[in-house]
Tab-separated table of C-alpha atoms and ligand atoms in Angstrom:
chain	number	residue	atom	x	y	z
A	198	UNK	CA	10.538	-2.549	-20.037
A	199	UNK	CA	13.857	-1.631	-21.493
A	200	UNK	CA	16.485	-4.249	-22.075
A	201	UNK	CA	19.210	-1.520	-21.834
A	202	UNK	CA	19.352	-2.434	-18.058
A	203	UNK	CA	19.801	-6.101	-17.354
A	204	UNK	CA	19.040	-7.431	-13.868
A	205	UNK	CA	20.804	-10.575	-12.915
A	206	UNK	CA	21.302	-12.597	-9.789
A	207	UNK	CA	24.366	-14.270	-8.475
A	208	UNK	CA	23.702	-15.881	-5.082
A	209	UNK	CA	22.809	-13.010	-2.708
A	210	UNK	CA	24.043	-10.410	-5.095
A	211	UNK	CA	21.742	-8.445	-7.431
A	212	UNK	CA	23.576	-7.257	-10.503
A	213	UNK	CA	22.296	-4.035	-12.200
A	214	UNK	CA	23.986	-3.848	-15.579
A	215	UNK	CA	23.838	-0.810	-17.809
A	216	UNK	CA	23.776	-2.354	-21.304
A	217	UNK	CA	23.507	0.147	-24.079
A	218	UNK	CA	26.890	-0.114	-25.600
A	219	UNK	CA	26.060	1.637	-28.866
A	220	UNK	CA	25.517	4.850	-26.903
A	221	UNK	CA	28.212	4.235	-24.328
A	222	UNK	CA	25.588	3.481	-21.716
A	223	UNK	CA	23.920	6.923	-21.900
A	224	UNK	CA	20.951	6.727	-19.544
A	225	UNK	CA	17.385	7.140	-20.812
A	226	UNK	CA	14.375	7.664	-18.609
A	227	UNK	CA	13.322	4.081	-18.957
A	228	UNK	CA	16.884	2.967	-17.830
A	229	UNK	CA	16.640	5.052	-14.651
A	230	UNK	CA	13.129	3.704	-13.938
A	231	UNK	CA	14.322	0.112	-14.243
A	232	UNK	CA	17.322	0.735	-11.995
A	233	UNK	CA	15.079	2.399	-9.317
A	234	UNK	CA	12.713	-0.536	-9.423
A	235	UNK	CA	15.666	-2.968	-9.111
A	236	UNK	CA	16.968	-1.224	-6.046
A	237	UNK	CA	13.437	-1.204	-4.394
A	238	UNK	CA	12.900	-4.835	-5.226
A	239	UNK	CA	16.303	-5.938	-4.060
A	240	UNK	CA	15.988	-4.030	-0.851
A	241	UNK	CA	12.654	-5.724	-0.205
A	242	UNK	CA	13.917	-9.194	-1.004
A	243	UNK	CA	15.556	-10.915	1.981
A	244	UNK	CA	17.559	-13.142	-0.307
A	245	UNK	CA	19.360	-10.117	-1.740
A	246	UNK	CA	22.195	-8.758	0.407
A	247	UNK	CA	24.133	-6.507	-2.039
A	248	UNK	CA	23.505	-4.533	-5.226
A	249	UNK	CA	26.322	-4.430	-7.774
A	250	UNK	CA	26.295	-1.792	-10.568
A	251	UNK	CA	28.264	-2.720	-13.780
A	252	UNK	CA	28.507	-1.328	-17.264
A	253	UNK	CA	29.928	-2.784	-20.459
A	254	UNK	CA	33.613	-2.998	-21.460
A	255	UNK	CA	34.973	0.483	-21.982
A	256	UNK	CA	31.797	2.236	-20.826
A	257	UNK	CA	30.348	2.350	-17.381
A	258	UNK	CA	28.067	5.255	-18.457
A	259	UNK	CA	28.276	8.390	-20.644
A	260	UNK	CA	25.760	10.019	-18.279
A	261	UNK	CA	22.277	11.148	-18.909
A	262	UNK	CA	21.050	10.829	-22.456
A	263	UNK	CA	21.659	14.343	-23.883
A	264	UNK	CA	18.784	13.951	-26.377
A	265	UNK	CA	16.450	13.567	-23.258
A	266	UNK	CA	18.018	16.677	-21.750
A	267	UNK	CA	17.580	18.542	-25.012
A	268	UNK	CA	13.894	17.553	-25.164
A	269	UNK	CA	13.383	19.261	-21.854
A	270	UNK	CA	15.523	22.206	-22.755
A	271	UNK	CA	13.324	22.823	-25.745
A	272	UNK	CA	10.094	22.736	-23.866
A	273	UNK	CA	9.322	19.010	-23.461
A	274	UNK	CA	8.222	17.234	-20.308
A	275	UNK	CA	11.059	15.916	-18.202
A	276	UNK	CA	9.393	13.199	-16.147
A	277	UNK	CA	10.432	12.193	-12.671
A	278	UNK	CA	12.550	9.096	-13.414
A	279	UNK	CA	15.988	10.738	-12.820
A	280	UNK	CA	14.883	12.387	-9.585
A	281	UNK	CA	13.382	9.095	-8.343
A	282	UNK	CA	16.655	7.220	-9.168
A	283	UNK	CA	18.721	9.727	-7.294
A	284	UNK	CA	16.500	9.379	-4.230
A	285	UNK	CA	16.623	5.578	-4.611
A	286	UNK	CA	20.436	5.694	-4.575
A	287	UNK	CA	20.521	7.928	-1.491
A	288	UNK	CA	17.991	5.852	0.329
A	289	UNK	CA	19.159	2.324	-0.674
A	290	UNK	CA	19.012	0.060	2.304
A	291	UNK	CA	21.575	-2.508	1.230
A	292	UNK	CA	25.247	-2.019	0.326
A	293	UNK	CA	26.058	-1.062	-3.238
A	294	UNK	CA	29.253	-1.974	-5.075
A	295	UNK	CA	30.265	-0.670	-8.428
A	296	UNK	CA	32.618	-2.035	-11.076
A	297	UNK	CA	33.663	0.780	-13.368
A	298	UNK	CA	35.545	0.459	-16.741
A	299	UNK	CA	36.325	3.271	-19.183
A	300	UNK	CA	33.828	6.099	-19.644
A	301	UNK	CA	32.240	7.357	-16.445
A	302	UNK	CA	30.624	10.707	-17.221
A	303	UNK	CA	28.015	12.625	-15.312
A	304	UNK	CA	25.855	10.152	-13.341
A	305	UNK	CA	28.450	7.548	-14.377
A	306	UNK	CA	30.765	9.385	-11.997
A	307	UNK	CA	28.332	10.591	-9.298
A	308	UNK	CA	26.563	7.193	-8.871
A	309	UNK	CA	29.840	6.029	-7.346
A	310	UNK	CA	29.679	8.576	-4.601
A	311	UNK	CA	26.743	6.607	-3.274
A	312	UNK	CA	28.450	3.198	-3.506
A	313	UNK	CA	30.019	1.553	-0.516
A	314	UNK	CA	32.900	0.098	-2.602
A	315	UNK	CA	33.986	1.085	-6.079
A	316	UNK	CA	36.328	-0.979	-8.198
A	317	UNK	CA	37.737	0.662	-11.358
A	318	UNK	CA	40.116	-0.154	-14.141
A	319	UNK	CA	43.277	1.911	-14.862
A	320	UNK	CA	41.842	3.203	-18.158
A	321	UNK	CA	38.789	4.595	-16.356
A	322	UNK	CA	38.255	8.363	-16.489
A	323	UNK	CA	35.680	10.147	-14.318
A	324	UNK	CA	34.228	13.378	-15.782
A	325	UNK	CA	31.286	15.683	-14.916
A	326	UNK	CA	30.923	18.364	-17.533
A	327	UNK	CA	27.829	19.864	-15.683
A	328	UNK	CA	28.970	23.532	-16.015
A	329	UNK	CA	30.144	23.210	-19.549
A	330	UNK	CA	26.604	21.991	-20.356
A	331	UNK	CA	25.148	25.056	-18.556
A	332	UNK	CA	24.104	22.789	-15.725
A	333	UNK	CA	24.893	22.168	-12.109
A	334	UNK	CA	26.078	19.117	-10.115
A	335	UNK	CA	23.526	16.463	-9.313
A	336	UNK	CA	22.944	13.294	-7.209
A	337	UNK	CA	24.135	15.043	-4.026
A	338	UNK	CA	27.646	15.321	-5.651
A	339	UNK	CA	27.997	18.944	-4.521
A	340	UNK	CA	27.864	17.599	-0.868
A	341	UNK	CA	29.512	14.161	-1.366
A	342	UNK	CA	32.340	14.990	-3.720
A	343	UNK	CA	34.114	17.598	-1.496
A	344	UNK	CA	33.841	15.029	1.359
A	345	UNK	CA	35.315	12.199	-0.739
A	346	UNK	CA	37.903	14.175	-2.740
A	347	UNK	CA	38.607	17.431	-0.842
A	348	UNK	CA	37.271	20.844	-1.905
A	349	UNK	CA	39.847	21.608	-4.602
A	350	UNK	CA	39.670	18.336	-6.493
A	351	UNK	CA	35.878	18.463	-6.213
A	352	UNK	CA	35.892	21.906	-7.709
A	353	UNK	CA	38.110	20.811	-10.593
A	354	UNK	CA	35.827	17.786	-11.248
A	355	UNK	CA	32.372	19.305	-10.724
A	356	UNK	CA	32.858	22.954	-11.685
A	357	UNK	CA	35.744	22.863	-14.184
A	358	UNK	CA	34.793	19.501	-15.715
A	359	UNK	CA	38.426	18.352	-15.505
A	360	UNK	CA	39.012	14.653	-16.063
A	361	UNK	CA	39.765	12.660	-12.962
A	362	UNK	CA	41.773	9.583	-14.127
A	363	UNK	CA	41.461	6.383	-12.237
A	364	UNK	CA	44.801	6.548	-10.459
A	365	UNK	CA	44.072	10.057	-9.145
A	366	UNK	CA	40.554	8.972	-8.192
A	367	UNK	CA	42.111	6.079	-6.236
A	368	UNK	CA	44.621	8.373	-4.484
A	369	UNK	CA	41.820	10.832	-3.731
A	370	UNK	CA	39.547	8.189	-2.236
A	371	UNK	CA	36.815	7.923	-4.781
A	372	UNK	CA	37.755	4.266	-5.610
A	373	UNK	CA	38.404	1.389	-3.218
A	374	UNK	CA	40.635	-0.566	-5.579
A	375	UNK	CA	42.117	-0.414	-9.033
A	376	UNK	CA	41.967	-3.651	-10.911
A	377	UNK	CA	42.676	-4.741	-14.503
A	378	UNK	CA	39.795	-5.061	-16.933
A	379	UNK	CA	39.890	-8.807	-17.117
A	380	UNK	CA	39.240	-9.153	-13.427
A	381	UNK	CA	37.061	-6.157	-12.675
A	382	UNK	CA	33.731	-8.006	-12.376
A	383	UNK	CA	35.173	-10.855	-10.359
A	384	UNK	CA	36.708	-8.281	-8.012
A	385	UNK	CA	33.349	-6.572	-7.590
A	386	UNK	CA	31.599	-9.894	-7.086
A	387	UNK	CA	34.226	-11.122	-4.572
A	388	UNK	CA	33.689	-7.927	-2.534
A	389	UNK	CA	29.971	-8.317	-2.757
A	390	UNK	CA	30.245	-11.901	-1.558
A	391	UNK	CA	32.368	-10.711	1.434
A	392	UNK	CA	29.636	-8.187	2.217
A	393	UNK	CA	26.949	-10.810	1.740
A	394	UNK	CA	28.701	-13.129	4.306
A	395	UNK	CA	28.553	-10.556	7.077
A	396	UNK	CA	25.758	-10.705	9.660
A	397	UNK	CA	23.202	-8.623	7.858
A	398	UNK	CA	21.611	-6.807	10.793
A	399	UNK	CA	24.964	-5.638	12.230
A	400	UNK	CA	26.069	-4.673	8.713
A	401	UNK	CA	22.926	-2.732	8.158
A	402	UNK	CA	23.364	-0.770	11.393
A	403	UNK	CA	26.995	-0.107	10.669
A	404	UNK	CA	26.234	1.149	7.152
A	405	UNK	CA	23.411	3.349	8.487
A	406	UNK	CA	25.793	4.896	10.969
A	407	UNK	CA	28.354	5.570	8.289
A	408	UNK	CA	25.683	7.337	6.173
A	409	UNK	CA	23.851	9.240	8.875
A	410	UNK	CA	22.452	11.700	8.897
A	411	UNK	CA	20.825	11.182	5.606
A	412	UNK	CA	18.611	14.212	5.658
A	413	UNK	CA	21.268	16.691	4.577
A	414	UNK	CA	21.965	14.556	1.510
A	415	UNK	CA	18.289	14.152	0.631
A	416	UNK	CA	17.883	17.984	1.028
A	417	UNK	CA	20.832	18.603	-1.173
A	418	UNK	CA	19.614	16.329	-3.912
A	419	UNK	CA	16.306	18.239	-3.812
A	420	UNK	CA	18.047	21.547	-4.023
A	421	UNK	CA	20.332	20.421	-6.837
A	422	UNK	CA	17.362	18.981	-8.785
A	423	UNK	CA	15.462	22.198	-8.548
A	424	UNK	CA	18.420	24.146	-9.766
A	425	UNK	CA	19.224	21.611	-12.449
A	426	UNK	CA	15.676	21.707	-13.850
A	427	UNK	CA	15.885	25.510	-13.967
A	428	UNK	CA	19.241	25.374	-15.646
A	429	UNK	CA	17.957	22.879	-18.274
A	430	UNK	CA	15.683	25.616	-19.532
A	431	UNK	CA	18.579	28.194	-19.732
A	432	UNK	CA	20.090	29.585	-22.961
A	433	UNK	CA	23.408	28.216	-21.818
A	434	UNK	CA	22.210	24.689	-21.561
A	435	UNK	CA	20.175	24.795	-24.731
A	436	UNK	CA	23.241	26.037	-26.643
A	437	UNK	CA	25.581	23.339	-25.216
A	438	UNK	CA	23.132	20.537	-25.847
A	439	UNK	CA	22.428	21.611	-29.445
A	440	UNK	CA	26.211	21.772	-29.911
A	441	UNK	CA	26.560	18.172	-28.784
A	442	UNK	CA	23.790	17.028	-31.157
A	443	UNK	CA	25.286	19.071	-34.097
A	444	UNK	CA	28.665	17.450	-33.371
A	445	UNK	CA	27.073	14.167	-34.090
A	446	UNK	CA	26.062	15.361	-37.646
A	447	UNK	CA	29.594	16.780	-38.326
B	175	LIG	N1	23.705	11.117	-24.604
B	175	LIG	C1	23.291	10.635	-25.787
B	175	LIG	N2	24.077	10.022	-26.681
B	175	LIG	C2	25.394	9.803	-26.250
B	175	LIG	C3	25.857	10.291	-24.976
B	175	LIG	C4	24.967	10.943	-24.169
B	175	LIG	N3	25.343	11.362	-22.917
B	175	LIG	N4	27.155	9.967	-24.925
B	175	LIG	C5	27.456	9.304	-26.052
B	175	LIG	N5	26.419	9.303	-26.938
B	175	LIG	C6	26.315	8.670	-28.206
B	175	LIG	C7	27.048	9.491	-29.325
B	175	LIG	O1	26.204	10.521	-29.715
B	175	LIG	C8	27.284	8.400	-30.326
B	175	LIG	O2	26.082	8.185	-30.994
B	175	LIG	P1	26.045	7.839	-32.650
B	175	LIG	O3	26.982	6.764	-32.806
B	175	LIG	O4	24.619	7.617	-32.867
B	175	LIG	O5	26.597	9.155	-33.174
B	175	LIG	C9	27.533	7.178	-29.456
B	175	LIG	O6	26.948	7.435	-28.126
B	175	LIG	C10	29.005	6.911	-29.218
B	175	LIG	O7	29.619	8.114	-28.682
B	175	LIG	P2	30.930	8.798	-29.242
B	175	LIG	O8	30.931	10.146	-28.872
B	175	LIG	O9	31.059	8.486	-30.699
B	175	LIG	O10	32.030	7.961	-28.393
B	175	LIG	P3	33.440	8.492	-27.872
B	175	LIG	O11	34.102	7.304	-27.302
B	175	LIG	O12	34.140	9.232	-28.978
B	175	LIG	O13	33.047	9.588	-26.730
B	175	LIG	C11	31.994	10.322	-24.745
B	175	LIG	C12	32.360	9.113	-25.628
B	175	LIG	C13	31.165	9.795	-23.568
B	175	LIG	C14	33.310	11.038	-24.169
B	175	LIG	C15	31.234	11.360	-25.589
B	175	LIG	O14	30.180	10.647	-26.293
B	175	LIG	C16	30.558	12.400	-24.818
B	175	LIG	O15	31.223	13.344	-24.355
B	175	LIG	N6	29.243	12.270	-24.524
B	175	LIG	C17	28.526	13.269	-23.795
B	175	LIG	C18	28.696	12.966	-22.336
B	175	LIG	C19	27.901	13.913	-21.423
B	175	LIG	O16	28.084	15.170	-21.547
B	175	LIG	N7	27.041	13.350	-20.585
B	175	LIG	C20	26.161	14.145	-19.750
B	175	LIG	C21	26.784	14.445	-18.428
B	175	LIG	S1	25.781	15.435	-17.421
């Protein structure tokens, strides 16, 4: 199994840390698979009360590994790891907290729409260049972002690919709290500990109510995924992905 995802425990908190700093935490299929497994195992383990997603200093995640996307765009087999992770996020039974510092692109942004509390540092920038890549929004973001941010900011983020800096994300409601880099993880852990101290059954019911009905979200993820897979095979996507890879050589 990949060591680009580290699973740690801190009391009742399961920490899921993206740890591929040399690629700014771009997510490979193996990384998605390990995160899905961690969510399932944590949900099944009564000693786990909360999941916490973390990245590395300066990079929460640069989004899906674009080499993996390019492989599909040029005829390769995509696998089901991303799809399974998106469903795992939407179906997770226990609260999820995220601590975001720096780069938060693609799934590095949309993952937070599934979290119950997100903490971010002032230097964090959220970005989803789906359309610029010839793609469409994923992870249910086309449903969740307009709710969280309002229609216009969601359009600017998801369709125009405009940066959403941390202070604006806080003002818009994507972030629970802005905290300095040095205390980000402690802030996330403190929130997780507060959650873990609540009566678990009442908390579970309250969270379920806040998220219900789940069916429209699951249906949207399915629809987005179907469109996303189609788009990955498009000339627009292929050209944009090749351009990113060429940029590397330049
Ligand atoms: N997939 C694959 N590799 C990626 C990546 C991604 N999504 N994001 C970054 N990397 C790689 C870079 O190619 C580079 O690799 P190299 O050192 O072997 O050349 C390394 O990570 C560092 O990235 P770099 O671009 O040098 O860092 P930066 O701080 O200048 O820029 C980003 C960081 C995230 C702004 C920029 O890399 C970027 O735009 N990445 C693509 C993000 C994206 O479109 N994600 C998909 C969203 S759906």
